[in-house]
């Protein structure tokens, strides 16, 4: 039985006058999203701002009702206010921001949630997992941004949920605390639990997820392992030593992105053969280097490709 | 739900300002009203008892409205949404909030009764005390629901002025500051039907040897139904729109 099953789910936000105000051109915030997550998977939902990540998570939690399609958690249909998975304490969620009530201490909040979930971990264990030891007596007002974020993580995991949902969990953290944070999440996932997180940090998805679902303007445009997402688009980077003569590199065949890096021009391309031939024809072939691209390049290419409607839709591999 | 009430009470303990305000204002007013120059003899005894009830009720209502409408803060900072992601049902949350609110109401009631006895020599029989304290405490329940309703329906910007308007308006017109007899006729005509008046009148009746009238009970029950409706509407609307993760 799949932990999460979204079947062709669509959603439109409506403004006061009843008009759709989605992120994509056709007004859908999320369109025909199908997603199946098996127990024990760590899945990253990757996409730029406005891609529909948060909307998808809200639909999944039953806090938004899909216009079309169905949502199932642990095999049970989620219909509006009735969410058996949440009521049964099988879900832990950490929204993007907020959710810590003023004038409560770290211990107050964790003790409260400990009492509310059916199979919680001891408060001490949650404090340790979120690296909050020594801060238990502190009120939330006196926590730093990073400490608050860790508290929110502890609040999401103390109930030992089978499915942990994190919406851009590291947005407020510096590099070092981000690393510690992911270590904690991996530790939690290591117990066979399912984790679904959204991010627009590409390296986070690459480093921490078994599987990456790429969303763009409400659609799933890629879904697979980091390696397969990269392979699917066959993205390479082609780089040459920069010459003095300016050249419209972005007009070369296959090129999706151009960056300059320490005296070199780095081209992200979906057709490295054509790009290299064109470079040769233009007499720009100096100190050539062709390598398989990182996820960042793959991601850029994917979202750029989806921009031109003529391109084939890249769905599920 | 017990865990939630406990959390709310701990949060309340870190907000002494609310209770100080709810106790100090009525207490000072009480001492002022009952020590006016020229108020002597039997008049003064009557005023001491009458105003003790008025100000205890005034304090209890203030504490309830203020605390319960604080639900607007819980909403705006995403706490209500976070709670919806836990196994605790929204109904238990709202009942828990109401129970915690009722705890706040007992404080001004006790404080004013003690002040009445110690400072102004108010003398009531044991049965009267046993009736008045619960009447002032539990009788204030409709205002907890009114506060919840406002907290669910108002925004963080509008809740304070709305609260103050409702609180002061209903207290003055309902005869908590000055007896209805001392108010202009048309004001008293309206005030007679306000929940503030029905609520305080139950205890006034007991304090002066009577018992709560049927009119008082029916009036308060009517308002209780109305405020429950308001709270339910607000609560439902809030549950529907707890979106944006």
Short mmCIF file of C-alpha atoms in Angstrom, two decimals, chain B residues 3 12 38 51 98 146 207 216 241:
data_model
loop_
_atom_site.label_atom_id
_atom_site.label_comp_id
_atom_site.label_asym_id
_atom_site.label_seq_id
_atom_site.Cartn_x
_atom_site.Cartn_y
_atom_site.Cartn_z
CA UNK B 3 -3.01 18.71 27.59
CA UNK B 12 -1.63 32.47 30.26
CA UNK B 38 -21.26 62.17 50.55
CA UNK B 51 -20.93 47.72 42.84
CA UNK B 98 -13.09 28.12 26.14
CA UNK B 146 -18.65 35.99 22.15
CA UNK B 207 -27.26 39.90 46.94
CA UNK B 216 -32.78 37.25 33.42
CA UNK B 241 -9.67 28.57 5.36
#
